[in-house]
Structures are given as structure tokens and as C-alpha cells.
Amino acid sequence: YWERVTDEDSVDFYVDAGLTLLNPGTITEVTGLGHLEGETVQVYANGAVLAPRTVSSGAIQLNQEGDPTDYEHISVGISYESQLEPMALEVQMQNGTSVSREKQITELAVAVRDSYGMKVGTDANGPFDTVTFYNGENATPLLYSGIKEFKIDHDYEMDATFILKQDLPMPLHIQAIVCKFKTYGDQL
């Protein structure tokens, strides 16, 4: 399936092989999804994530509890997962490089812009902790810009690294990452 590229700067589209409707008004279903027949799809509507749906007869229904009745924007498609795993840490120290030393990452400070949240872990197989930027007070989440600091549980290892991921159809724009770690008892 080929996606059509649009010139709309304001269109949020965080799904694959999907369909976007702008200002559809009051609707109870999204049609035109025959290419996703039988697939479970993510629904991003009015800036919030709705419960996943299964495409049947080329459509999904918008009648579950908590669904809006009026829509300004809705995107429907296959979910995907974005992952960021930086290279292993290496710093120059007073007594040589940290390359051949075991390190333990203890804290991260992540600068984000217009982001919803993320998950953080130390191994691709998990577990991942959720880092939430949204406080749950509004039906449409307000996106966060700023720095989030948090501790992570990491063992000592030669190639110490971490993974940040987003698995919801929501934005995650990482601008900078600063980590604190220990090597041979010295915290950096």
C-alpha cells in the first residue's frame, strides 16, 4: 500500500498504511480501510488515542465507550514502534578512557518537544517503564515540551546503554539526552 504525501504541516499521522480524515464532523464509522481488512488498527482522534479496532468490511466503528461524537481529525492505521538506542557510553577520564571499564547508567534527563510520553528500558526484550508526560485531566492530552529526569535500574556492563521507545500513535520528539553513570565507583 502506497501512502499519499500531503502538504499539510498540521496533520498528525503516527500510523502506517493508514487513512486520515480532517474535519469529518459527526461520524460513527471510518470507511475506505479495505487494504487493512482483518487487521487490528490504532485510532488517533482529536489528539488522543482511542482503543484499538479490527477492520471489518473495510471499516471500523466509532461507537465504543469513551469515543468522541464529533471529530476534527482522525487517523487510522497499523501501529508501529519507534526505538532509540544510543551507542555504548564512552568518555575520556583523568586516568584514561571508559571503553574498557564496566559502567552503570543511573539517571537520564531527556529533553523533548511536543511529546506525549515514552517507555524506557535497558534491554530490547524489556521490561520497559512508562514515562508519562500527560496528567490525564483533559480528554485531549496536552503535549509536553521540556526536560524529564528519571532514574533507571541498570546493571554494570561494558557496553552500558538504554532504549527509549514510543509504541502509541502519538508524537515523541527527542531533542537531547544526558545520562549519569558510574564507573568503578566514580559517578560521572
PDB file of N, CA and C in Angstrom, residues 67-173:
ATOM      1  N   ASP A  67     -15.501   7.082  23.165  1.00  0.00           N
ATOM      2  CA  ASP A  67     -15.263   7.655  21.842  1.00  0.00           C
ATOM      3  C   ASP A  67     -15.922   9.033  21.751  1.00  0.00           C
ATOM      4  N   PRO A  68     -15.260   9.990  21.107  1.00  0.00           N
ATOM      5  CA  PRO A  68     -15.915  11.283  20.863  1.00  0.00           C
ATOM      6  C   PRO A  68     -17.087  11.103  19.893  1.00  0.00           C
ATOM      7  N   THR A  69     -17.945  12.105  19.806  1.00  0.00           N
ATOM      8  CA  THR A  69     -19.024  12.061  18.823  1.00  0.00           C
ATOM      9  C   THR A  69     -18.715  12.970  17.637  1.00  0.00           C
ATOM     10  N   ASP A  70     -17.969  14.036  17.874  1.00  0.00           N
ATOM     11  CA  ASP A  70     -17.542  14.935  16.800  1.00  0.00           C
ATOM     12  C   ASP A  70     -16.038  14.819  16.641  1.00  0.00           C
ATOM     13  N   TYR A  71     -15.584  14.839  15.388  1.00  0.00           N
ATOM     14  CA  TYR A  71     -14.169  14.670  15.096  1.00  0.00           C
ATOM     15  C   TYR A  71     -13.646  15.839  14.265  1.00  0.00           C
ATOM     16  N   GLU A  72     -12.483  16.357  14.686  1.00  0.00           N
ATOM     17  CA  GLU A  72     -11.768  17.363  13.902  1.00  0.00           C
ATOM     18  C   GLU A  72     -10.669  16.690  13.082  1.00  0.00           C
ATOM     19  N   HIS A  73     -10.146  15.598  13.618  1.00  0.00           N
ATOM     20  CA  HIS A  73      -9.030  14.895  12.970  1.00  0.00           C
ATOM     21  C   HIS A  73      -9.062  13.450  13.444  1.00  0.00           C
ATOM     22  N   ILE A  74      -8.916  12.519  12.510  1.00  0.00           N
ATOM     23  CA  ILE A  74      -8.836  11.107  12.889  1.00  0.00           C
ATOM     24  C   ILE A  74      -7.886  10.403  11.925  1.00  0.00           C
ATOM     25  N   SER A  75      -6.957   9.628  12.477  1.00  0.00           N
ATOM     26  CA  SER A  75      -6.055   8.795  11.685  1.00  0.00           C
ATOM     27  C   SER A  75      -6.220   7.360  12.147  1.00  0.00           C
ATOM     28  N   VAL A  76      -6.294   6.440  11.195  1.00  0.00           N
ATOM     29  CA  VAL A  76      -6.477   5.019  11.479  1.00  0.00           C
ATOM     30  C   VAL A  76      -5.437   4.253  10.677  1.00  0.00           C
ATOM     31  N   GLY A  77      -4.739   3.309  11.320  1.00  0.00           N
ATOM     32  CA  GLY A  77      -3.764   2.504  10.590  1.00  0.00           C
ATOM     33  C   GLY A  77      -3.044   1.523  11.504  1.00  0.00           C
ATOM     34  N   ILE A  78      -2.069   0.855  10.933  1.00  0.00           N
ATOM     35  CA  ILE A  78      -1.272  -0.138  11.654  1.00  0.00           C
ATOM     36  C   ILE A  78      -0.311   0.583  12.593  1.00  0.00           C
ATOM     37  N   SER A  79      -0.228   0.092  13.819  1.00  0.00           N
ATOM     38  CA  SER A  79       0.708   0.703  14.771  1.00  0.00           C
ATOM     39  C   SER A  79       2.137   0.288  14.439  1.00  0.00           C
ATOM     40  N   TYR A  80       3.061   1.125  14.822  1.00  0.00           N
ATOM     41  CA  TYR A  80       4.472   0.785  14.709  1.00  0.00           C
ATOM     42  C   TYR A  80       5.177   1.294  15.955  1.00  0.00           C
ATOM     43  N   GLU A  81       6.355   0.797  16.170  1.00  0.00           N
ATOM     44  CA  GLU A  81       7.118   1.147  17.360  1.00  0.00           C
ATOM     45  C   GLU A  81       8.402   1.859  16.945  1.00  0.00           C
ATOM     46  N   SER A  82       8.634   3.016  17.526  1.00  0.00           N
ATOM     47  CA  SER A  82       9.875   3.754  17.290  1.00  0.00           C
ATOM     48  C   SER A  82      10.801   3.508  18.469  1.00  0.00           C
ATOM     49  N   GLN A  83      12.054   3.177  18.183  1.00  0.00           N
ATOM     50  CA  GLN A  83      13.035   2.922  19.243  1.00  0.00           C
ATOM     51  C   GLN A  83      14.291   3.732  19.007  1.00  0.00           C
ATOM     52  N   LEU A  84      14.839   4.243  20.084  1.00  0.00           N
ATOM     53  CA  LEU A  84      16.123   4.921  20.047  1.00  0.00           C
ATOM     54  C   LEU A  84      17.047   4.200  21.014  1.00  0.00           C
ATOM     55  N   GLU A  85      18.150   3.663  20.508  1.00  0.00           N
ATOM     56  CA  GLU A  85      19.168   3.046  21.351  1.00  0.00           C
ATOM     57  C   GLU A  85      20.509   3.664  20.972  1.00  0.00           C
ATOM     58  N   PRO A  86      21.059   4.522  21.841  1.00  0.00           N
ATOM     59  CA  PRO A  86      22.335   5.164  21.513  1.00  0.00           C
ATOM     60  C   PRO A  86      23.492   4.170  21.581  1.00  0.00           C
ATOM     61  N   MET A  87      24.593   4.588  21.021  1.00  0.00           N
ATOM     62  CA  MET A  87      25.810   3.770  21.113  1.00  0.00           C
ATOM     63  C   MET A  87      26.226   3.654  22.575  1.00  0.00           C
ATOM     64  N   ALA A  88      27.030   2.663  22.873  1.00  0.00           N
ATOM     65  CA  ALA A  88      27.505   2.464  24.245  1.00  0.00           C
ATOM     66  C   ALA A  88      28.266   3.703  24.715  1.00  0.00           C
ATOM     67  N   LEU A  89      28.154   3.972  26.013  1.00  0.00           N
ATOM     68  CA  LEU A  89      28.806   5.147  26.595  1.00  0.00           C
ATOM     69  C   LEU A  89      30.324   5.039  26.537  1.00  0.00           C
ATOM     70  N   GLU A  90      30.951   6.162  26.265  1.00  0.00           N
ATOM     71  CA  GLU A  90      32.412   6.247  26.297  1.00  0.00           C
ATOM     72  C   GLU A  90      32.775   7.691  26.594  1.00  0.00           C
ATOM     73  N   VAL A  91      33.543   7.897  27.643  1.00  0.00           N
ATOM     74  CA  VAL A  91      34.020   9.241  27.980  1.00  0.00           C
ATOM     75  C   VAL A  91      35.503   9.183  28.307  1.00  0.00           C
ATOM     76  N   GLN A  92      36.150  10.299  28.076  1.00  0.00           N
ATOM     77  CA  GLN A  92      37.556  10.422  28.458  1.00  0.00           C
ATOM     78  C   GLN A  92      37.603  10.788  29.934  1.00  0.00           C
ATOM     79  N   MET A  93      38.366  10.027  30.710  1.00  0.00           N
ATOM     80  CA  MET A  93      38.502  10.266  32.138  1.00  0.00           C
ATOM     81  C   MET A  93      39.926  10.723  32.427  1.00  0.00           C
ATOM     82  N   GLN A  94      40.177  11.164  33.646  1.00  0.00           N
ATOM     83  CA  GLN A  94      41.509  11.631  34.008  1.00  0.00           C
ATOM     84  C   GLN A  94      42.552  10.526  33.885  1.00  0.00           C
ATOM     85  N   ASN A  95      42.143   9.303  34.141  1.00  0.00           N
ATOM     86  CA  ASN A  95      43.093   8.193  34.092  1.00  0.00           C
ATOM     87  C   ASN A  95      42.850   7.268  32.889  1.00  0.00           C
ATOM     88  N   GLY A  96      42.315   7.802  31.801  1.00  0.00           N
ATOM     89  CA  GLY A  96      42.115   7.009  30.590  1.00  0.00           C
ATOM     90  C   GLY A  96      40.667   6.986  30.144  1.00  0.00           C
ATOM     91  N   THR A  97      40.392   6.206  29.154  1.00  0.00           N
ATOM     92  CA  THR A  97      39.052   6.114  28.595  1.00  0.00           C
ATOM     93  C   THR A  97      38.187   5.138  29.384  1.00  0.00           C
ATOM     94  N   SER A  98      36.874   5.281  29.259  1.00  0.00           N
ATOM     95  CA  SER A  98      35.952   4.380  29.959  1.00  0.00           C
ATOM     96  C   SER A  98      35.581   3.162  29.101  1.00  0.00           C
ATOM     97  N   VAL A  99      36.147   3.040  27.908  1.00  0.00           N
ATOM     98  CA  VAL A  99      35.765   1.968  26.982  1.00  0.00           C
ATOM     99  C   VAL A  99      35.938   0.583  27.594  1.00  0.00           C
ATOM    100  N   SER A 100      37.018   0.342  28.257  1.00  0.00           N
ATOM    101  CA  SER A 100      37.300  -0.997  28.782  1.00  0.00           C
ATOM    102  C   SER A 100      36.848  -1.176  30.235  1.00  0.00           C
ATOM    103  N   ARG A 101      35.978  -0.304  30.702  1.00  0.00           N
ATOM    104  CA  ARG A 101      35.509  -0.376  32.092  1.00  0.00           C
ATOM    105  C   ARG A 101      34.008  -0.638  32.128  1.00  0.00           C
ATOM    106  N   GLU A 102      33.593  -1.348  33.168  1.00  0.00           N
ATOM    107  CA  GLU A 102      32.164  -1.562  33.342  1.00  0.00           C
ATOM    108  C   GLU A 102      31.516  -0.274  33.839  1.00  0.00           C
ATOM    109  N   LYS A 103      30.302  -0.011  33.303  1.00  0.00           N
ATOM    110  CA  LYS A 103      29.576   1.204  33.651  1.00  0.00           C
ATOM    111  C   LYS A 103      28.152   0.844  34.066  1.00  0.00           C
ATOM    112  N   GLN A 104      27.568   1.699  34.884  1.00  0.00           N
ATOM    113  CA  GLN A 104      26.177   1.540  35.302  1.00  0.00           C
ATOM    114  C   GLN A 104      25.462   2.870  35.087  1.00  0.00           C
ATOM    115  N   ILE A 105      24.474   2.898  34.204  1.00  0.00           N
ATOM    116  CA  ILE A 105      23.673   4.098  33.993  1.00  0.00           C
ATOM    117  C   ILE A 105      22.683   4.204  35.148  1.00  0.00           C
ATOM    118  N   THR A 106      22.630   5.378  35.790  1.00  0.00           N
ATOM    119  CA  THR A 106      21.767   5.552  36.964  1.00  0.00           C
ATOM    120  C   THR A 106      20.614   6.518  36.738  1.00  0.00           C
ATOM    121  N   GLU A 107      20.812   7.542  35.903  1.00  0.00           N
ATOM    122  CA  GLU A 107      19.766   8.534  35.657  1.00  0.00           C
ATOM    123  C   GLU A 107      19.817   9.025  34.222  1.00  0.00           C
ATOM    124  N   LEU A 108      18.659   9.438  33.728  1.00  0.00           N
ATOM    125  CA  LEU A 108      18.560  10.061  32.411  1.00  0.00           C
ATOM    126  C   LEU A 108      17.811  11.378  32.533  1.00  0.00           C
ATOM    127  N   ALA A 109      18.233  12.341  31.747  1.00  0.00           N
ATOM    128  CA  ALA A 109      17.490  13.589  31.557  1.00  0.00           C
ATOM    129  C   ALA A 109      17.241  13.682  30.057  1.00  0.00           C
ATOM    130  N   VAL A 110      15.975  13.689  29.665  1.00  0.00           N
ATOM    131  CA  VAL A 110      15.611  13.681  28.253  1.00  0.00           C
ATOM    132  C   VAL A 110      14.840  14.958  27.945  1.00  0.00           C
ATOM    133  N   ALA A 111      15.371  15.742  27.006  1.00  0.00           N
ATOM    134  CA  ALA A 111      14.691  16.951  26.552  1.00  0.00           C
ATOM    135  C   ALA A 111      13.792  16.576  25.375  1.00  0.00           C
ATOM    136  N   VAL A 112      12.503  16.904  25.488  1.00  0.00           N
ATOM    137  CA  VAL A 112      11.544  16.583  24.439  1.00  0.00           C
ATOM    138  C   VAL A 112      10.780  17.838  24.026  1.00  0.00           C
ATOM    139  N   ARG A 113      10.212  17.778  22.829  1.00  0.00           N
ATOM    140  CA  ARG A 113       9.370  18.867  22.326  1.00  0.00           C
ATOM    141  C   ARG A 113       8.059  18.263  21.825  1.00  0.00           C
ATOM    142  N   ASP A 114       6.953  18.854  22.259  1.00  0.00           N
ATOM    143  CA  ASP A 114       5.620  18.443  21.801  1.00  0.00           C
ATOM    144  C   ASP A 114       5.467  16.926  21.806  1.00  0.00           C
ATOM    145  N   SER A 115       5.632  16.328  22.973  1.00  0.00           N
ATOM    146  CA  SER A 115       5.625  14.863  23.088  1.00  0.00           C
ATOM    147  C   SER A 115       4.586  14.391  24.088  1.00  0.00           C
ATOM    148  N   TYR A 116       4.165  13.153  23.901  1.00  0.00           N
ATOM    149  CA  TYR A 116       3.113  12.554  24.729  1.00  0.00           C
ATOM    150  C   TYR A 116       3.663  11.726  25.876  1.00  0.00           C
ATOM    151  N   GLY A 117       4.701  10.963  25.647  1.00  0.00           N
ATOM    152  CA  GLY A 117       5.255  10.064  26.648  1.00  0.00           C
ATOM    153  C   GLY A 117       6.198   9.097  25.977  1.00  0.00           C
ATOM    154  N   MET A 118       6.780   8.196  26.753  1.00  0.00           N
ATOM    155  CA  MET A 118       7.690   7.208  26.184  1.00  0.00           C
ATOM    156  C   MET A 118       7.860   6.071  27.175  1.00  0.00           C
ATOM    157  N   LYS A 119       8.569   5.063  26.732  1.00  0.00           N
ATOM    158  CA  LYS A 119       8.953   3.958  27.604  1.00  0.00           C
ATOM    159  C   LYS A 119      10.463   3.882  27.600  1.00  0.00           C
ATOM    160  N   VAL A 120      11.034   3.447  28.732  1.00  0.00           N
ATOM    161  CA  VAL A 120      12.484   3.346  28.844  1.00  0.00           C
ATOM    162  C   VAL A 120      12.846   1.980  29.418  1.00  0.00           C
ATOM    163  N   GLY A 121      13.905   1.400  28.868  1.00  0.00           N
ATOM    164  CA  GLY A 121      14.393   0.115  29.336  1.00  0.00           C
ATOM    165  C   GLY A 121      15.870  -0.021  29.061  1.00  0.00           C
ATOM    166  N   THR A 122      16.452  -1.097  29.547  1.00  0.00           N
ATOM    167  CA  THR A 122      17.889  -1.317  29.351  1.00  0.00           C
ATOM    168  C   THR A 122      18.161  -2.509  28.444  1.00  0.00           C
ATOM    169  N   ASP A 123      17.099  -3.187  27.996  1.00  0.00           N
ATOM    170  CA  ASP A 123      17.247  -4.361  27.139  1.00  0.00           C
ATOM    171  C   ASP A 123      16.076  -4.393  26.165  1.00  0.00           C
ATOM    172  N   ALA A 124      16.331  -4.732  24.920  1.00  0.00           N
ATOM    173  CA  ALA A 124      15.273  -4.743  23.897  1.00  0.00           C
ATOM    174  C   ALA A 124      14.136  -5.698  24.250  1.00  0.00           C
ATOM    175  N   ASN A 125      14.419  -6.719  25.056  1.00  0.00           N
ATOM    176  CA  ASN A 125      13.395  -7.687  25.449  1.00  0.00           C
ATOM    177  C   ASN A 125      12.612  -7.253  26.679  1.00  0.00           C
ATOM    178  N   GLY A 126      12.919  -6.040  27.187  1.00  0.00           N
ATOM    179  CA  GLY A 126      12.169  -5.498  28.320  1.00  0.00           C
ATOM    180  C   GLY A 126      12.770  -5.905  29.643  1.00  0.00           C
ATOM    181  N   PRO A 127      12.140  -5.533  30.708  1.00  0.00           N
ATOM    182  CA  PRO A 127      10.906  -4.765  30.784  1.00  0.00           C
ATOM    183  C   PRO A 127      11.148  -3.276  30.502  1.00  0.00           C
ATOM    184  N   PHE A 128      10.054  -2.556  30.177  1.00  0.00           N
ATOM    185  CA  PHE A 128      10.103  -1.132  29.934  1.00  0.00           C
ATOM    186  C   PHE A 128       9.224  -0.409  30.947  1.00  0.00           C
ATOM    187  N   ASP A 129       9.724   0.702  31.467  1.00  0.00           N
ATOM    188  CA  ASP A 129       8.947   1.548  32.367  1.00  0.00           C
ATOM    189  C   ASP A 129       8.332   2.680  31.554  1.00  0.00           C
ATOM    190  N   THR A 130       7.097   3.036  31.872  1.00  0.00           N
ATOM    191  CA  THR A 130       6.417   4.123  31.183  1.00  0.00           C
ATOM    192  C   THR A 130       6.765   5.444  31.838  1.00  0.00           C
ATOM    193  N   VAL A 131       7.152   6.415  31.033  1.00  0.00           N
ATOM    194  CA  VAL A 131       7.414   7.781  31.491  1.00  0.00           C
ATOM    195  C   VAL A 131       6.297   8.629  30.891  1.00  0.00           C
ATOM    196  N   THR A 132       5.393   9.099  31.750  1.00  0.00           N
ATOM    197  CA  THR A 132       4.220   9.818  31.287  1.00  0.00           C
ATOM    198  C   THR A 132       4.434  11.321  31.403  1.00  0.00           C
ATOM    199  N   PHE A 133       4.070  12.028  30.341  1.00  0.00           N
ATOM    200  CA  PHE A 133       4.124  13.494  30.371  1.00  0.00           C
ATOM    201  C   PHE A 133       2.727  14.064  30.584  1.00  0.00           C
ATOM    202  N   TYR A 134       1.716  13.265  30.310  1.00  0.00           N
ATOM    203  CA  TYR A 134       0.316  13.676  30.320  1.00  0.00           C
ATOM    204  C   TYR A 134      -0.286  13.377  31.676  1.00  0.00           C
ATOM    205  N   ASN A 135      -1.041  14.347  32.231  1.00  0.00           N
ATOM    206  CA  ASN A 135      -1.595  14.172  33.576  1.00  0.00           C
ATOM    207  C   ASN A 135      -2.996  13.579  33.595  1.00  0.00           C
ATOM    208  N   GLY A 136      -3.621  13.346  32.442  1.00  0.00           N
ATOM    209  CA  GLY A 136      -4.914  12.681  32.388  1.00  0.00           C
ATOM    210  C   GLY A 136      -6.110  13.554  32.702  1.00  0.00           C
ATOM    211  N   GLU A 137      -5.929  14.872  32.855  1.00  0.00           N
ATOM    212  CA  GLU A 137      -7.041  15.730  33.230  1.00  0.00           C
ATOM    213  C   GLU A 137      -7.912  16.157  32.042  1.00  0.00           C
ATOM    214  N   ASN A 138      -7.352  16.200  30.844  1.00  0.00           N
ATOM    215  CA  ASN A 138      -8.110  16.640  29.676  1.00  0.00           C
ATOM    216  C   ASN A 138      -8.434  15.457  28.777  1.00  0.00           C
ATOM    217  N   ALA A 139      -9.574  15.527  28.063  1.00  0.00           N
ATOM    218  CA  ALA A 139      -9.917  14.470  27.110  1.00  0.00           C
ATOM    219  C   ALA A 139      -8.882  14.416  25.991  1.00  0.00           C
ATOM    220  N   THR A 140      -8.396  15.584  25.573  1.00  0.00           N
ATOM    221  CA  THR A 140      -7.330  15.650  24.581  1.00  0.00           C
ATOM    222  C   THR A 140      -6.043  15.991  25.323  1.00  0.00           C
ATOM    223  N   PRO A 141      -5.062  15.110  25.308  1.00  0.00           N
ATOM    224  CA  PRO A 141      -3.845  15.361  26.075  1.00  0.00           C
ATOM    225  C   PRO A 141      -3.063  16.556  25.534  1.00  0.00           C
ATOM    226  N   LEU A 142      -2.524  17.337  26.449  1.00  0.00           N
ATOM    227  CA  LEU A 142      -1.652  18.437  26.076  1.00  0.00           C
ATOM    228  C   LEU A 142      -0.248  17.872  25.926  1.00  0.00           C
ATOM    229  N   LEU A 143       0.405  18.195  24.849  1.00  0.00           N
ATOM    230  CA  LEU A 143       1.750  17.685  24.614  1.00  0.00           C
ATOM    231  C   LEU A 143       2.750  18.464  25.449  1.00  0.00           C
ATOM    232  N   TYR A 144       3.809  17.780  25.864  1.00  0.00           N
ATOM    233  CA  TYR A 144       4.788  18.334  26.789  1.00  0.00           C
ATOM    234  C   TYR A 144       6.066  18.729  26.054  1.00  0.00           C
ATOM    235  N   SER A 145       6.603  19.867  26.421  1.00  0.00           N
ATOM    236  CA  SER A 145       7.928  20.289  25.972  1.00  0.00           C
ATOM    237  C   SER A 145       8.728  20.640  27.213  1.00  0.00           C
ATOM    238  N   GLY A 146       9.930  20.085  27.327  1.00  0.00           N
ATOM    239  CA  GLY A 146      10.766  20.345  28.487  1.00  0.00           C
ATOM    240  C   GLY A 146      11.700  19.175  28.733  1.00  0.00           C
ATOM    241  N   ILE A 147      12.204  19.116  29.956  1.00  0.00           N
ATOM    242  CA  ILE A 147      13.152  18.070  30.333  1.00  0.00           C
ATOM    243  C   ILE A 147      12.511  17.170  31.382  1.00  0.00           C
ATOM    244  N   LYS A 148      12.562  15.884  31.137  1.00  0.00           N
ATOM    245  CA  LYS A 148      12.095  14.884  32.100  1.00  0.00           C
ATOM    246  C   LYS A 148      13.312  14.162  32.649  1.00  0.00           C
ATOM    247  N   GLU A 149      13.426  14.121  33.963  1.00  0.00           N
ATOM    248  CA  GLU A 149      14.534  13.412  34.614  1.00  0.00           C
ATOM    249  C   GLU A 149      13.968  12.203  35.342  1.00  0.00           C
ATOM    250  N   PHE A 150      14.672  11.081  35.252  1.00  0.00           N
ATOM    251  CA  PHE A 150      14.222   9.886  35.938  1.00  0.00           C
ATOM    252  C   PHE A 150      15.381   8.934  36.145  1.00  0.00           C
ATOM    253  N   LYS A 151      15.244   8.095  37.161  1.00  0.00           N
ATOM    254  CA  LYS A 151      16.247   7.080  37.475  1.00  0.00           C
ATOM    255  C   LYS A 151      15.938   5.821  36.680  1.00  0.00           C
ATOM    256  N   ILE A 152      16.992   5.089  36.323  1.00  0.00           N
ATOM    257  CA  ILE A 152      16.777   3.799  35.672  1.00  0.00           C
ATOM    258  C   ILE A 152      17.570   2.733  36.417  1.00  0.00           C
ATOM    259  N   ASP A 153      17.059   1.529  36.354  1.00  0.00           N
ATOM    260  CA  ASP A 153      17.683   0.394  37.027  1.00  0.00           C
ATOM    261  C   ASP A 153      18.534  -0.347  36.007  1.00  0.00           C
ATOM    262  N   HIS A 154      19.832  -0.217  36.121  1.00  0.00           N
ATOM    263  CA  HIS A 154      20.745  -0.765  35.121  1.00  0.00           C
ATOM    264  C   HIS A 154      21.869  -1.493  35.838  1.00  0.00           C
ATOM    265  N   ASP A 155      22.265  -2.640  35.323  1.00  0.00           N
ATOM    266  CA  ASP A 155      23.397  -3.380  35.874  1.00  0.00           C
ATOM    267  C   ASP A 155      24.706  -2.813  35.329  1.00  0.00           C
ATOM    268  N   TYR A 156      25.804  -3.131  36.005  1.00  0.00           N
ATOM    269  CA  TYR A 156      27.121  -2.774  35.472  1.00  0.00           C
ATOM    270  C   TYR A 156      27.400  -3.635  34.241  1.00  0.00           C
ATOM    271  N   GLU A 157      27.845  -3.020  33.170  1.00  0.00           N
ATOM    272  CA  GLU A 157      28.256  -3.772  31.983  1.00  0.00           C
ATOM    273  C   GLU A 157      29.204  -2.929  31.148  1.00  0.00           C
ATOM    274  N   MET A 158      29.951  -3.596  30.295  1.00  0.00           N
ATOM    275  CA  MET A 158      30.946  -2.903  29.464  1.00  0.00           C
ATOM    276  C   MET A 158      30.284  -1.961  28.468  1.00  0.00           C
ATOM    277  N   ASP A 159      29.228  -2.415  27.819  1.00  0.00           N
ATOM    278  CA  ASP A 159      28.556  -1.616  26.800  1.00  0.00           C
ATOM    279  C   ASP A 159      27.231  -1.083  27.333  1.00  0.00           C
ATOM    280  N   ALA A 160      27.283  -0.298  28.398  1.00  0.00           N
ATOM    281  CA  ALA A 160      26.070   0.227  29.016  1.00  0.00           C
ATOM    282  C   ALA A 160      25.326   1.141  28.044  1.00  0.00           C
ATOM    283  N   THR A 161      24.050   0.866  27.861  1.00  0.00           N
ATOM    284  CA  THR A 161      23.199   1.692  27.020  1.00  0.00           C
ATOM    285  C   THR A 161      21.772   1.597  27.542  1.00  0.00           C
ATOM    286  N   PHE A 162      20.833   2.195  26.847  1.00  0.00           N
ATOM    287  CA  PHE A 162      19.426   2.185  27.230  1.00  0.00           C
ATOM    288  C   PHE A 162      18.603   2.304  25.955  1.00  0.00           C
ATOM    289  N   ILE A 163      17.293   2.094  26.084  1.00  0.00           N
ATOM    290  CA  ILE A 163      16.392   2.185  24.944  1.00  0.00           C
ATOM    291  C   ILE A 163      15.216   3.072  25.333  1.00  0.00           C
ATOM    292  N   LEU A 164      14.892   4.025  24.472  1.00  0.00           N
ATOM    293  CA  LEU A 164      13.688   4.831  24.606  1.00  0.00           C
ATOM    294  C   LEU A 164      12.775   4.434  23.454  1.00  0.00           C
ATOM    295  N   LYS A 165      11.483   4.260  23.745  1.00  0.00           N
ATOM    296  CA  LYS A 165      10.585   3.873  22.655  1.00  0.00           C
ATOM    297  C   LYS A 165       9.215   4.500  22.818  1.00  0.00           C
ATOM    298  N   GLN A 166       8.523   4.597  21.696  1.00  0.00           N
ATOM    299  CA  GLN A 166       7.146   5.053  21.639  1.00  0.00           C
ATOM    300  C   GLN A 166       6.370   3.999  20.859  1.00  0.00           C
ATOM    301  N   ASP A 167       5.339   3.412  21.480  1.00  0.00           N
ATOM    302  CA  ASP A 167       4.559   2.382  20.801  1.00  0.00           C
ATOM    303  C   ASP A 167       3.084   2.759  20.655  1.00  0.00           C
ATOM    304  N   LEU A 168       2.782   4.030  20.898  1.00  0.00           N
ATOM    305  CA  LEU A 168       1.437   4.550  20.684  1.00  0.00           C
ATOM    306  C   LEU A 168       1.451   5.469  19.469  1.00  0.00           C
ATOM    307  N   PRO A 169       0.302   5.704  18.851  1.00  0.00           N
ATOM    308  CA  PRO A 169       0.272   6.623  17.715  1.00  0.00           C
ATOM    309  C   PRO A 169       0.281   8.081  18.180  1.00  0.00           C
ATOM    310  N   MET A 170       1.302   8.428  18.926  1.00  0.00           N
ATOM    311  CA  MET A 170       1.460   9.776  19.495  1.00  0.00           C
ATOM    312  C   MET A 170       2.892  10.254  19.255  1.00  0.00           C
ATOM    313  N   PRO A 171       3.104  11.565  19.278  1.00  0.00           N
ATOM    314  CA  PRO A 171       4.437  12.093  18.982  1.00  0.00           C
ATOM    315  C   PRO A 171       5.431  11.923  20.130  1.00  0.00           C
ATOM    316  N   LEU A 172       6.692  11.714  19.743  1.00  0.00           N
ATOM    317  CA  LEU A 172       7.829  11.732  20.663  1.00  0.00           C
ATOM    318  C   LEU A 172       8.990  12.367  19.907  1.00  0.00           C
ATOM    319  N   HIS A 173       9.295  13.614  20.251  1.00  0.00           N
ATOM    320  CA  HIS A 173      10.372  14.362  19.603  1.00  0.00           C
ATOM    321  C   HIS A 173      11.490  14.583  20.621  1.00  0.00           C
TER     322      HIS A 173
END
